[in-house]
mmCIF file of C-alpha atoms in Angstrom:
data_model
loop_
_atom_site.group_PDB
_atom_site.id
_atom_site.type_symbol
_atom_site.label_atom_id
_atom_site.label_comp_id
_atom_site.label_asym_id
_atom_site.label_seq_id
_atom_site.Cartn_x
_atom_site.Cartn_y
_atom_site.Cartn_z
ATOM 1 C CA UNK A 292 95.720 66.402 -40.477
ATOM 2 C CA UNK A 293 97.062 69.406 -42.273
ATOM 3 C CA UNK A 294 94.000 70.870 -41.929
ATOM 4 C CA UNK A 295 93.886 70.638 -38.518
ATOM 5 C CA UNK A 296 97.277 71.764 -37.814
ATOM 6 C CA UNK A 297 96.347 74.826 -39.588
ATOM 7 C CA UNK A 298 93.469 75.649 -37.238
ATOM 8 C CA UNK A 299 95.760 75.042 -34.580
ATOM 9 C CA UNK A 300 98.503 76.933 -35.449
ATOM 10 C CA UNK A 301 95.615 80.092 -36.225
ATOM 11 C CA UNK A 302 94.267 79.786 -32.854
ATOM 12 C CA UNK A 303 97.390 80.143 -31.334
ATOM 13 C CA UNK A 304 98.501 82.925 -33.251
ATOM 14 C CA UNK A 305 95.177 84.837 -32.177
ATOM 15 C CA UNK A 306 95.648 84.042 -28.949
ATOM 16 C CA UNK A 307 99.294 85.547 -28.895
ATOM 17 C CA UNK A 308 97.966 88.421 -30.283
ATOM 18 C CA UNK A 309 95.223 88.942 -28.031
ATOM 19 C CA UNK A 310 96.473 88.471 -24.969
ATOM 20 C CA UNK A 311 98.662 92.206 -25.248
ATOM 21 C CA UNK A 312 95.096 93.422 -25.530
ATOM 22 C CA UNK A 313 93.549 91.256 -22.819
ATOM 23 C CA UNK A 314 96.776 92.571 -20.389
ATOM 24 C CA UNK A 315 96.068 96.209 -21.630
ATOM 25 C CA UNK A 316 92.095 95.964 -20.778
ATOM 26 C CA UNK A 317 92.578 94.444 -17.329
ATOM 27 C CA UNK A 318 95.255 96.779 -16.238
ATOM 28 C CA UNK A 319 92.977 99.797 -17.142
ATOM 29 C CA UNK A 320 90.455 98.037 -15.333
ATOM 30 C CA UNK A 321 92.074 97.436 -12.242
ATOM 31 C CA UNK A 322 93.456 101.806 -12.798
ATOM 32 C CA UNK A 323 90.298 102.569 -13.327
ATOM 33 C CA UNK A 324 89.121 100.559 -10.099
ATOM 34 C CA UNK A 325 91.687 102.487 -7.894
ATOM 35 C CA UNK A 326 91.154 106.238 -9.162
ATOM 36 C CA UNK A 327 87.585 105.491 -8.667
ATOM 37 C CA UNK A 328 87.354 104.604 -5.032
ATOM 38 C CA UNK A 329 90.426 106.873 -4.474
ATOM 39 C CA UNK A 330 88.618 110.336 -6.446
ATOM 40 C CA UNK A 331 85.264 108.937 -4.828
ATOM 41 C CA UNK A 332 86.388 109.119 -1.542
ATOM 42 C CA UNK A 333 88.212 111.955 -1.454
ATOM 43 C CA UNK A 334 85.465 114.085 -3.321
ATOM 44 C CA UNK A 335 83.068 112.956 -0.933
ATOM 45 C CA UNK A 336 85.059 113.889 2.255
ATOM 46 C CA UNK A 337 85.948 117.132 0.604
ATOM 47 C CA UNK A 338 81.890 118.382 -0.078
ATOM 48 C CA UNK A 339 81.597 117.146 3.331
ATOM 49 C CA UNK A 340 84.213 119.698 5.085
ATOM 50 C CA UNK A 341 82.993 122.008 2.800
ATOM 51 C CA UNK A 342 79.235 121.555 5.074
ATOM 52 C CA UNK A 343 77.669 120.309 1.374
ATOM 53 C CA UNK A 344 76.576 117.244 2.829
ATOM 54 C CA UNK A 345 74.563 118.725 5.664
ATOM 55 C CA UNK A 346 72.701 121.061 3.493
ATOM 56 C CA UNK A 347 71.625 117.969 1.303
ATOM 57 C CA UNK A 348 70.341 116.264 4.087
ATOM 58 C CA UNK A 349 67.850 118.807 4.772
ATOM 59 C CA UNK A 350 66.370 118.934 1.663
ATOM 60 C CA UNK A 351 63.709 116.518 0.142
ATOM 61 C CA UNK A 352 66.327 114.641 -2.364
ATOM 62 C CA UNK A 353 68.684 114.296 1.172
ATOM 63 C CA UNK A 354 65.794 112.735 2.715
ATOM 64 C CA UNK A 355 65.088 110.369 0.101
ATOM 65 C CA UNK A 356 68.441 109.025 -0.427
ATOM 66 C CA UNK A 357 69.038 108.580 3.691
ATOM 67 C CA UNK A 358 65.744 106.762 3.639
ATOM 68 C CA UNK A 359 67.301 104.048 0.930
ATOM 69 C CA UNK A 360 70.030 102.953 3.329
ATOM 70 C CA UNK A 361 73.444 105.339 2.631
ATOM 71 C CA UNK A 362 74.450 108.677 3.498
ATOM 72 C CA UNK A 363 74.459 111.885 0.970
ATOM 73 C CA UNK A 364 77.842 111.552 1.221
ATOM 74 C CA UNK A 365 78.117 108.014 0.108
ATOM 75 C CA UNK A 366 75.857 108.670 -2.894
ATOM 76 C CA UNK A 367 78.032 111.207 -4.108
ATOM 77 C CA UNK A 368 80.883 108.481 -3.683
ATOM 78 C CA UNK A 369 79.397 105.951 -5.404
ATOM 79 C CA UNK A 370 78.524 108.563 -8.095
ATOM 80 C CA UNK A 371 81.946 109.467 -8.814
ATOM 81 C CA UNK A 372 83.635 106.002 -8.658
ATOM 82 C CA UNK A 373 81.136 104.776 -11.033
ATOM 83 C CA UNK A 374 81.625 107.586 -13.560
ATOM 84 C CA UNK A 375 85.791 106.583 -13.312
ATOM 85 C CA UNK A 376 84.608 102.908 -13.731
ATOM 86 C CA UNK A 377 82.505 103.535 -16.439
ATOM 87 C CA UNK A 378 85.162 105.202 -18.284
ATOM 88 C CA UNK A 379 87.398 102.761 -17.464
ATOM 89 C CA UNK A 380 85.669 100.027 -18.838
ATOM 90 C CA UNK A 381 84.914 101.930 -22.513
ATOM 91 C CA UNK A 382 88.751 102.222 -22.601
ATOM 92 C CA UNK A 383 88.884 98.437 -21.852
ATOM 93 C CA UNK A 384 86.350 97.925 -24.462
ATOM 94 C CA UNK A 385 88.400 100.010 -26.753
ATOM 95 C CA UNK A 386 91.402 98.713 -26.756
ATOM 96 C CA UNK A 387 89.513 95.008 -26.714
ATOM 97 C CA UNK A 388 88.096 96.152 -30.055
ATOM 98 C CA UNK A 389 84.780 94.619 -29.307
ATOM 99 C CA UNK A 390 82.812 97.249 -31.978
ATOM 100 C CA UNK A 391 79.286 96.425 -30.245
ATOM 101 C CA UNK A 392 80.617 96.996 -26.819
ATOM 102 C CA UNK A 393 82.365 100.240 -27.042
ATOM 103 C CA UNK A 394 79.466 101.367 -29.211
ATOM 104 C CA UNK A 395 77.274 100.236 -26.293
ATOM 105 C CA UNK A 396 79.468 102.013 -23.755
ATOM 106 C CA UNK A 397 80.256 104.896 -25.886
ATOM 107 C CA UNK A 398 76.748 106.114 -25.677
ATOM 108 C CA UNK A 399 76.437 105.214 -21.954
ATOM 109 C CA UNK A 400 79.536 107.433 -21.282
ATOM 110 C CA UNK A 401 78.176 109.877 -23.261
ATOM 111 C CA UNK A 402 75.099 110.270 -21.157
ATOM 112 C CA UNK A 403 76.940 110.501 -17.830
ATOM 113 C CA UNK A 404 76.832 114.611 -18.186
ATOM 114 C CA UNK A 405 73.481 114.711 -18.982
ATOM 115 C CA UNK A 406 72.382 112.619 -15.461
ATOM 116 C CA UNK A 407 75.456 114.630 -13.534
ATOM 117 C CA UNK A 408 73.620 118.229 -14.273
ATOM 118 C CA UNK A 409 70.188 116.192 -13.494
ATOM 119 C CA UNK A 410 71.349 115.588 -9.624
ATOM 120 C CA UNK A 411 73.686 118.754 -9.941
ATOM 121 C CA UNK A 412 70.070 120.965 -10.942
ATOM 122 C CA UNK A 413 68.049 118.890 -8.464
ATOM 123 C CA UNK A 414 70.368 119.235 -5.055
ATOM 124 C CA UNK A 415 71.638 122.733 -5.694
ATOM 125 C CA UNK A 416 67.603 123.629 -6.850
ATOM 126 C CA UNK A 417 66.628 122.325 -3.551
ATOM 127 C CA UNK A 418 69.200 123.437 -1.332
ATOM 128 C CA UNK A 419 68.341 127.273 -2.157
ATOM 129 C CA UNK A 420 64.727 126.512 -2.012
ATOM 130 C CA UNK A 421 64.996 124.748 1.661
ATOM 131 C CA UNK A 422 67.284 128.007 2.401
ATOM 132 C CA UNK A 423 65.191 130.924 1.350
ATOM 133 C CA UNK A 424 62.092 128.714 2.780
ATOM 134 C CA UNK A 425 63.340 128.382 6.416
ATOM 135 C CA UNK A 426 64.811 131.933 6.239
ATOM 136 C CA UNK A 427 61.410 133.737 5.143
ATOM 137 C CA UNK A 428 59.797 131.127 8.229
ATOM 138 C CA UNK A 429 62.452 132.627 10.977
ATOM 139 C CA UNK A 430 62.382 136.090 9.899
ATOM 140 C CA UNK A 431 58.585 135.808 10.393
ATOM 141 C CA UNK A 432 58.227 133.413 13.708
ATOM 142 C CA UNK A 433 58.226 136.216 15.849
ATOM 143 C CA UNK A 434 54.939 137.588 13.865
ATOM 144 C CA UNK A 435 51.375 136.107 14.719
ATOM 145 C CA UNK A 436 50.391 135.714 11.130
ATOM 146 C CA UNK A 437 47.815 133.133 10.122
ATOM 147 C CA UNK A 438 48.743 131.066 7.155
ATOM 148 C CA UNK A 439 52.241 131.997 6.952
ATOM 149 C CA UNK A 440 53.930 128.493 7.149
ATOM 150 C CA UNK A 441 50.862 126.907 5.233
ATOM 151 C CA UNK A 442 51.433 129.498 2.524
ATOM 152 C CA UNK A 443 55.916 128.805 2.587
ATOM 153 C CA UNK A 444 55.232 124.705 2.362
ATOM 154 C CA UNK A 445 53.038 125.204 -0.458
ATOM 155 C CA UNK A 446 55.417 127.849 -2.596
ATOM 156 C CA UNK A 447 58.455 125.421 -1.189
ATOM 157 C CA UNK A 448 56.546 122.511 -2.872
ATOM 158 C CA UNK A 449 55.604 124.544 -5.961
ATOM 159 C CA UNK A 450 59.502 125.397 -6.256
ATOM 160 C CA UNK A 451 60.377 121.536 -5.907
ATOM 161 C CA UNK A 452 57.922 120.732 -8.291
ATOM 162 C CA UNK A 453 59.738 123.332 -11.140
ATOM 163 C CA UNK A 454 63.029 122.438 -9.997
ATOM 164 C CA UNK A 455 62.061 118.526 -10.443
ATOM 165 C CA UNK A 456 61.037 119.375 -14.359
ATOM 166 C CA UNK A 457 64.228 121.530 -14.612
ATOM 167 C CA UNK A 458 66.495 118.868 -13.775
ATOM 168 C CA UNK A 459 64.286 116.138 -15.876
ATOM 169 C CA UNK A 460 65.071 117.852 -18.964
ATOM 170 C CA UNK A 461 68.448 117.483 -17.872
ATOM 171 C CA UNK A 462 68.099 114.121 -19.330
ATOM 172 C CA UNK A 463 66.990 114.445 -23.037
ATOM 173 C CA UNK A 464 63.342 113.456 -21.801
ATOM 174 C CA UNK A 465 60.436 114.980 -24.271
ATOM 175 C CA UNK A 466 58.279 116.488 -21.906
ATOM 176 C CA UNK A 467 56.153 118.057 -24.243
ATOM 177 C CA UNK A 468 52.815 116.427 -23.120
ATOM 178 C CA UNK A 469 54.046 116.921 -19.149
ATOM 179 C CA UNK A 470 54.476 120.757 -20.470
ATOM 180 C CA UNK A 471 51.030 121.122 -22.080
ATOM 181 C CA UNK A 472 48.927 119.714 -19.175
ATOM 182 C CA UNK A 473 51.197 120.919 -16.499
ATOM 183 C CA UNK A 474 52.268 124.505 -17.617
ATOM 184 C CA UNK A 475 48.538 126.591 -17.137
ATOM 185 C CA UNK A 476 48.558 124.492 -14.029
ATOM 186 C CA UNK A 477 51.709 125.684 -12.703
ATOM 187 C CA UNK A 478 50.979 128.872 -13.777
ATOM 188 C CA UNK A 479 47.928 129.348 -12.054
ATOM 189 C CA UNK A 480 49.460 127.862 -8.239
ATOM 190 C CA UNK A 481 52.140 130.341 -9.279
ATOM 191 C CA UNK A 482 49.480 133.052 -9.455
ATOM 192 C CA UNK A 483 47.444 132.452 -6.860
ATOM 193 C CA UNK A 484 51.117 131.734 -4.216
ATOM 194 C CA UNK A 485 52.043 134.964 -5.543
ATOM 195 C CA UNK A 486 48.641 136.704 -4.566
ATOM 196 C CA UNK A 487 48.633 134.686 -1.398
ATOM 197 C CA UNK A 488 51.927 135.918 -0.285
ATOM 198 C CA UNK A 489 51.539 139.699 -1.099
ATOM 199 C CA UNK A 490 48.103 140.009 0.681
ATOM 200 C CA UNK A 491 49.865 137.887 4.203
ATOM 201 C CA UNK A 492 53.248 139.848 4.183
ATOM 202 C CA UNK A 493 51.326 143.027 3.149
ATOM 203 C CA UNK A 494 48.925 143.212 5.209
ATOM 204 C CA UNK A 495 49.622 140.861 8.250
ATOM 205 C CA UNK A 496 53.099 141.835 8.303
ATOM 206 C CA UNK A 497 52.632 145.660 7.971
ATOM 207 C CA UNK A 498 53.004 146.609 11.498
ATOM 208 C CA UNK A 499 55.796 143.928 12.340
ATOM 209 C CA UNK A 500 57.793 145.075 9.619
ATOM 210 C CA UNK A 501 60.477 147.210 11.955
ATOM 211 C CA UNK A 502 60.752 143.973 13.902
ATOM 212 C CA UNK A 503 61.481 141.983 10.838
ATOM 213 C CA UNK A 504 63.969 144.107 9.190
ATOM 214 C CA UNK A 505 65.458 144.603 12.752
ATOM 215 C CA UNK A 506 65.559 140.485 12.641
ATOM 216 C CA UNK A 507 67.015 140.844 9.029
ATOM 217 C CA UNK A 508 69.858 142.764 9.631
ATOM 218 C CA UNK A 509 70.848 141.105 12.505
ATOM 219 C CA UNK A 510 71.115 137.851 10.919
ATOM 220 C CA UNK A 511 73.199 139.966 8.423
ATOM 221 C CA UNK A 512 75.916 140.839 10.988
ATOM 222 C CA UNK A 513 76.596 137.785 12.654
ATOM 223 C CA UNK A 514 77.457 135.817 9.248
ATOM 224 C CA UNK A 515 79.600 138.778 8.533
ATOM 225 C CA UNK A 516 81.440 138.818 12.081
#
């Protein structure tokens, strides 16, 4: 019986002294559950003001995450609040002092960065290709040049294609095989885009070029005004 009474009475004494901790994880839960959908939210509405969102949703990445079900702007949202919930929960872990856990969530916090400047390389990457891609097409739409828009979908895909391996090494990924088979490869489309562009705009463009630069500064003075 004494024996029993001991267990008993050890139980309850790590139970009393557990349950500060339990408290203390659950309220830094339920913290971490509010600034989440609170920064989320308000993050999200704030790149959308700031026109953010419609730029994404141009772009090939935009595309792909509209076609899933959400918005670009709920994405970003989800994003966010799952960052502030991931943290939350390694500081519940923490204070739990469940070793294998926070261990567990330590290194999954830790890795957050690493896929933030993987979408941050791959949006950005494709906004300013989409941008300098549709500019170079309307500065030359007036011009009756063959191959033009052929020749800006293939250097726009090219671009995506470097901007994809950019942003995958983002992630801590060895790419050293994808570098050795893909590298002469890229370099030779890079090349021959390169060649293909200066022969089009130099020669097809030549005696449009007044027009263009005409077109060019115009588009300069209305963002100004």
């Amino acid at each position: 019986m004494q024996g029993v009474s001991e267990y008993i009475t050890d139980m309850v004494e790590r139970t009393v002294d557990f349950l500060p901790k339990l408290i203390g994880a659950i309220i830094i839960l339920i913290i971490g559950w509010i600034v989440g959908r609170l920064l989320g939210k308000y993050i999200s509405k704030f790149l959308d003001k700031m026109g953010f969102d419609d730029a994404i949703k141009n772009t090939v990445f935009g595309k792909g995450i509209e076609r899933s079900g959400i918005s670009v702007a709920h994405f970003f949202d989800l994003v966010i609040r799952w960052f502030v919930y991931l943290v939350a929960i390694m500081a519940a872990t923490n204070v739990l002092d469940i070793e294998f856990v926070t261990e567990f969530m330590e290194k999954v916090v830790s890795y957050i960065p690493n896929i933030v400047a993987f979408i941050l390389v791959l949006v950005v990457g494709f906004v300013v290709i989409d941008f300098l891609a549709d500019f170079v097409e309307n500065i030359t739409a007036s011009a009756e040049v063959r191959l033009v828009k052929p020749v800006i979908s293939l250097l726009r895909m090219f671009l995506y294609f470097v901007i994809a391996i950019l942003a995958l090494t983002q992630l801590r990924l060895d790419l050293t095989i994808v570098y050795l088979f893909l590298e002469p490869l890229a370099w030779g489309i890079g090349i021959g885009l390169g060649v293909a562009i200066a022969v089009i705009f130099g020669f097809g463009l030549k005696e449009r070029a007044p027009e263009i630069m005409d077109r060019i500064l115009g588009i300069v003075e209305s963002k100004k005004e």
